[in-house]
Amino acid sequence: MDKRLGSQSIVFEKPPVVAGYASIVGPKEGQGPLAGWFDEIIDDDTMGEDSYEKAERVLYRQATQMAMKKANISDDMMDLMIGGDLLNQIVTASFAARDLGIPFLGLYGACSTMAESLLLGSVMIDGGFAARIACATASHFSTAERQYRVPLEMGSQRAPTAQRTVTGAGAVVLARDGNGARLTGGTIGRVIDYGIMDVNNMGAAMAPAVAETISMHLIDNGFAPEHYDRIVTGDLGHIGKRLVLELLQERGFDLSERLFDCGCEIFSSGQNVDAGGSGAGCCASVLGGYLLRNLGGQGMHRMLFVASGALLSVTSSQQGESIPAIAHAVAFEAD
Amino acid sequence: MDKRLGSQSIVFEKPPVVAGYASIVGPKEGQGPLAGWFDEIIDDDTMGEDSYEKAERVLYRQATQMAMKKANISDDMMDLMIGGDLLNQIVTASFAARDLGIPFLGLYGACSTMAESLLLGSVMIDGGFAARIACATASHFSTAERQYRVPLEMGSQRAPTAQRTVTGAGAVVLARDGNGARLTGGTIGRVIDYGIMDVNNMGAAMAPAVAETISMHLIDNGFAPEHYDRIVTGDLGHIGKRLVLELLQERGFDLSERLFDCGCEIFSSGQNVDAGGSGAGCCASVLGGYLLRNLGGQGMHRMLFVASGALLSVTSSQQGESIPAIAHAVAFEAD
């Protein structure tokens, strides 16, 4: 069977099942509107570690362990961990994989990582190469700020277009067999660059890639937007969400009734977060919390999950480059 | 069909074919013993660009284009690019993917990236999700030195255990159909950490992961080392190679007659490179040059290609962490 559809999309012949999922978030995310849906809200964003980087890898490891526990699968029964994070050389995911001892494939897709890991995890399972896989990612406000922006101690003023990196992790355990929500297919993104240079406006940099991936997904599959009860984007924030709606409208797709952006929803307007939440852990924790808990409930049977990443580095920006971005999509269904 | 063998290995039911491959290296690599096997040796390691980082992405892009050309497949016929590199946020691969416009999945596996991309590329093809995939990676001496070590201008003295990052890129185009060398299976590594702290001794940090992956591959498949005409490691260098031979001897596997380490072979002892070559581009360029050109020749029909990566970051080392490592393996066969 050819599981390639159109130019960028794939379909799973034996859709992998969501056997377990989990989310952990930081204190500020735990004061937001989705607070009630996370498995755990931490009080101390150092997790008792002596650096924020070490705290981030504890978040990653614990979310993965929690998802495995809920799936009732022990470490030694797992075939694979697949994931990554925002830190240089993805040390969060790699060190978590060291601690858990499960075979590991490391990804880098910036904030698109959760969708990339679910895509590749589903490919491994549907292809017959694995039966149980943990897909995960994490981010931490205090590690991202100092790596990508400025030392926290400087107390710099933020641009109104800036988003706040979510402190949080999300994990999904995929299995070949069982009951639950299923992953039915997905779309692999291309790197799109509209020439945005402003590193404080990631929503604008990512919007064209998201619009491209969503429209390719709909075209490749022959779907109208109404096929999905909800189309979820990762962390466009308020500016990027508006741009995506416009870009899709230009292509003839009206998503205004069904677009849910995790970056817009994780914080409330009173939380002083400018354009919204961001970070690989943003859509991952919302997926492993609010979204998967509600999937299969009333009016929520089909969901397209589209995570996007800005593929810049500090060096590429310092060398005058624009900000390329990518978005990957995976489709979920639940009865 | 269950394509999972043992705990970490997989086997391809319809082995993907090597449709094309290419390699480009820098001036110093072009003076080494394998010089005659590369497709191109550049004179100017800036490639005419105004930064070494920009030069590195030209290497990546050109190697990929050259492999596609040799495979006689145009950009718009490619289903996927899959790869990564050593730079923060894998900007080399991401910007190359932007330039080529092919759907892209980004990986981070440090110097294990070439094997990781071949593994996942083969999974995509054997699973029926793609028909033509470009797997590639690159590294550059001058970008790696300044990102991981010290500014080149300091002219620091090197430790005798240090390796020199190869300036080079290698690409392999995999296809579902056609003639040529085939990828028959592989082994996904676990992250192994023996507590090595010395960032100038990557060979020692990676050797335990390489020994683990090779032995798991042989055990999962029920192979003796003699099954392979050659077992190739990525960039252990002279110290790491000796350690791997010892670690495998302890497990009952004698590889002394068939272990070929790209890091030991790419430079000669007269080239003042201390413990040998390293970098993601080391084994990638040797694979896309010497190794694939000789596969299928006399006495070279089965090759296990094992690339290993040290999963540290500058930050993890500064925070007192040891150096975890991973190794992935893919098996090639040619009549």
XYZ file of C-alpha atoms in Angstrom, chain B residues 13-284:
272
model
C 11.132 -6.086 4.359
C 11.687 -4.302 1.039
C 15.200 -2.925 1.464
C 15.565 0.664 0.237
C 18.092 1.180 -2.536
C 20.969 3.662 -2.631
C 19.984 5.614 -5.746
C 22.744 8.193 -5.469
C 25.408 9.471 -3.108
C 27.887 12.302 -2.967
C 30.590 13.886 -0.846
C 32.332 17.249 -0.669
C 35.247 17.986 1.634
C 37.541 20.812 2.623
C 41.149 21.448 1.610
C 42.753 19.574 4.508
C 40.551 16.504 4.006
C 41.499 16.730 0.343
C 45.135 16.162 1.289
C 44.310 13.013 3.253
C 44.540 9.367 2.210
C 40.915 9.179 0.971
C 41.219 12.257 -1.272
C 40.728 10.348 -4.507
C 37.273 9.117 -3.506
C 35.433 12.373 -2.811
C 33.311 13.999 -5.504
C 34.687 17.416 -4.802
C 37.494 18.973 -2.808
C 37.009 22.676 -2.181
C 39.981 25.064 -2.251
C 38.346 27.779 -0.198
C 36.576 26.669 2.966
C 34.443 29.836 3.010
C 32.792 28.717 -0.263
C 32.770 32.414 -1.144
C 30.357 33.173 1.725
C 30.906 35.809 4.393
C 30.775 33.378 7.317
C 31.845 29.795 7.928
C 28.285 28.985 9.043
C 26.967 30.074 5.651
C 29.708 28.021 3.971
C 28.640 24.934 5.922
C 25.094 25.165 4.627
C 26.361 25.489 1.052
C 28.337 22.273 1.583
C 25.167 20.562 2.835
C 23.039 21.831 -0.018
C 25.561 21.033 -2.735
C 26.204 17.496 -1.486
C 22.445 16.871 -1.448
C 22.015 18.317 -4.941
C 24.923 16.260 -6.244
C 23.445 13.028 -4.816
C 20.045 13.847 -6.364
C 21.693 14.554 -9.698
C 23.576 11.262 -9.626
C 20.292 9.519 -8.753
C 18.715 11.356 -11.681
C 15.921 12.716 -9.466
C 14.971 16.394 -9.578
C 14.151 18.480 -6.464
C 10.429 18.405 -7.150
C 10.400 14.612 -7.364
C 11.892 14.223 -3.873
C 9.474 13.271 -1.113
C 11.657 14.238 1.821
C 14.952 15.554 3.151
C 15.958 14.159 6.529
C 19.068 15.212 8.395
C 20.784 17.585 10.745
C 24.160 18.914 11.769
C 26.197 20.014 14.775
C 25.316 23.689 14.909
C 22.907 25.137 17.448
C 19.331 24.676 16.182
C 20.716 22.707 13.190
C 20.695 25.848 11.062
C 22.864 24.173 8.431
C 20.280 21.543 7.549
C 17.266 23.805 8.072
C 18.545 26.586 5.821
C 19.589 24.040 3.173
C 16.063 22.593 3.320
C 14.645 26.104 2.918
C 16.757 26.623 -0.199
C 15.766 23.285 -1.738
C 12.043 23.491 -0.852
C 11.708 19.758 -0.168
C 9.592 18.546 2.818
C 11.990 18.280 5.763
C 12.393 16.427 9.035
C 15.189 17.775 11.244
C 17.270 15.490 13.422
C 19.811 16.040 16.142
C 22.138 13.158 16.855
C 25.468 15.007 16.836
C 27.953 12.882 14.853
C 25.468 9.972 14.761
C 23.203 11.975 12.429
C 24.125 10.221 9.169
C 23.137 6.812 10.557
C 20.007 8.248 12.205
C 18.884 9.821 8.933
C 19.514 6.604 6.974
C 17.591 4.596 9.590
C 14.564 6.882 9.560
C 14.733 7.375 5.810
C 14.684 3.610 5.306
C 11.795 3.257 7.763
C 9.813 5.832 5.769
C 10.491 4.039 2.476
C 9.985 0.477 3.695
C 6.820 1.583 5.507
C 5.402 2.923 2.232
C 5.416 6.601 3.278
C 7.905 7.872 0.703
C 9.643 6.746 -2.465
C 12.651 9.093 -2.647
C 14.481 10.594 0.339
C 17.697 12.592 0.698
C 19.662 11.785 3.862
C 22.533 14.132 4.601
C 24.710 15.854 7.129
C 27.668 18.220 7.237
C 30.204 19.748 9.576
C 32.841 22.457 9.302
C 36.053 22.775 11.305
C 35.739 26.522 11.754
C 32.084 26.579 12.869
C 32.497 23.698 15.299
C 35.653 25.116 16.864
C 34.083 28.421 17.682
C 30.756 27.012 18.822
C 32.014 24.133 20.949
C 35.523 25.183 21.901
C 37.277 28.544 21.634
C 37.482 31.342 19.086
C 39.843 30.310 16.305
C 41.710 33.598 16.739
C 42.945 32.473 20.153
C 45.126 29.846 18.500
C 44.725 27.558 21.524
C 46.925 24.528 21.892
C 45.046 21.281 21.308
C 45.059 18.287 23.637
C 46.625 15.122 22.188
C 43.306 13.314 22.740
C 41.405 15.932 20.700
C 40.074 15.247 17.223
C 39.767 17.657 14.331
C 36.264 18.389 13.044
C 36.035 17.461 9.385
C 34.965 20.146 6.927
C 32.702 18.169 4.663
C 29.269 16.922 3.764
C 27.856 13.623 2.624
C 24.463 12.794 1.150
C 22.695 9.585 0.191
C 19.487 9.432 -1.844
C 17.360 6.430 -0.908
C 14.724 5.080 -3.263
C 12.041 2.439 -3.077
C 12.869 1.016 -6.476
C 15.980 0.490 -8.545
C 19.301 -1.269 -8.531
C 22.310 -0.729 -6.340
C 23.343 -1.188 -2.747
C 20.474 -1.898 -0.359
C 19.849 -1.043 3.287
C 18.789 -4.260 4.963
C 18.270 -3.233 8.588
C 19.624 -1.318 11.504
C 19.909 -0.816 15.226
C 18.655 2.174 17.238
C 21.025 3.173 20.015
C 20.461 3.953 23.656
C 22.141 6.912 25.367
C 25.154 5.572 27.261
C 27.228 7.561 29.743
C 30.339 6.114 31.379
C 31.010 9.386 33.205
C 33.697 10.785 30.898
C 34.120 14.501 31.718
C 36.943 15.452 29.337
C 35.515 17.434 26.419
C 38.816 16.936 24.624
C 38.341 13.174 24.557
C 35.201 12.433 22.559
C 36.539 9.058 21.448
C 36.452 7.815 25.027
C 32.991 9.298 25.598
C 31.538 7.611 22.494
C 33.268 4.210 22.623
C 30.855 2.605 25.149
C 27.808 3.603 23.072
C 29.418 2.203 19.925
C 30.316 -1.079 21.640
C 26.750 -1.366 22.959
C 25.109 -0.738 19.582
C 27.417 -3.091 17.649
C 26.945 -5.889 20.159
C 23.149 -5.398 20.303
C 23.062 -5.460 16.499
C 24.978 -8.735 16.351
C 22.940 -10.312 19.174
C 19.511 -9.168 17.889
C 20.317 -10.510 14.412
C 22.191 -13.615 15.542
C 25.228 -12.555 13.505
C 28.918 -13.158 14.152
C 31.153 -10.188 13.273
C 32.216 -12.196 10.190
C 28.736 -11.640 8.739
C 30.068 -8.236 7.697
C 33.034 -7.679 5.441
C 33.551 -4.370 7.161
C 32.163 -2.731 10.300
C 32.537 1.029 9.954
C 32.518 3.463 12.870
C 32.001 7.181 12.461
C 34.624 9.174 14.231
C 36.014 7.374 17.236
C 39.553 8.375 16.330
C 42.629 6.475 17.437
C 41.809 6.427 21.164
C 38.123 5.582 20.814
C 38.818 2.867 18.253
C 41.203 1.106 20.627
C 38.627 1.329 23.431
C 35.828 -0.076 21.254
C 37.965 -3.036 20.221
C 38.658 -3.743 23.911
C 35.031 -3.311 25.016
C 33.822 -5.641 22.269
C 36.553 -8.169 23.036
C 35.240 -8.277 26.615
C 31.807 -9.131 25.229
C 33.261 -11.908 23.101
C 33.359 -10.130 19.742
C 36.664 -9.806 17.903
C 36.453 -6.948 15.396
C 40.170 -6.401 14.968
C 40.144 -7.679 11.366
C 37.168 -5.680 10.140
C 36.795 -2.400 12.065
C 37.259 0.705 9.901
C 36.958 4.053 11.698
C 36.365 7.030 9.408
C 37.993 9.367 11.943
C 41.192 7.305 11.812
C 41.238 7.035 8.018
C 40.321 10.484 6.736
C 43.602 12.097 7.821
C 47.110 10.670 7.738
C 49.407 10.687 10.742
C 51.519 13.376 9.085
C 48.627 15.861 9.020
C 48.936 16.947 12.657
C 45.378 16.101 13.647
C 46.074 14.496 17.030
C 43.565 11.670 17.644
C 41.959 11.806 14.170
C 38.950 13.333 12.445
C 35.493 13.937 13.898
C 32.253 15.766 13.156
C 29.009 14.712 11.541
C 30.571 15.333 8.126
C 33.431 12.906 8.798
C 31.616 9.581 8.371
C 29.055 11.178 6.031
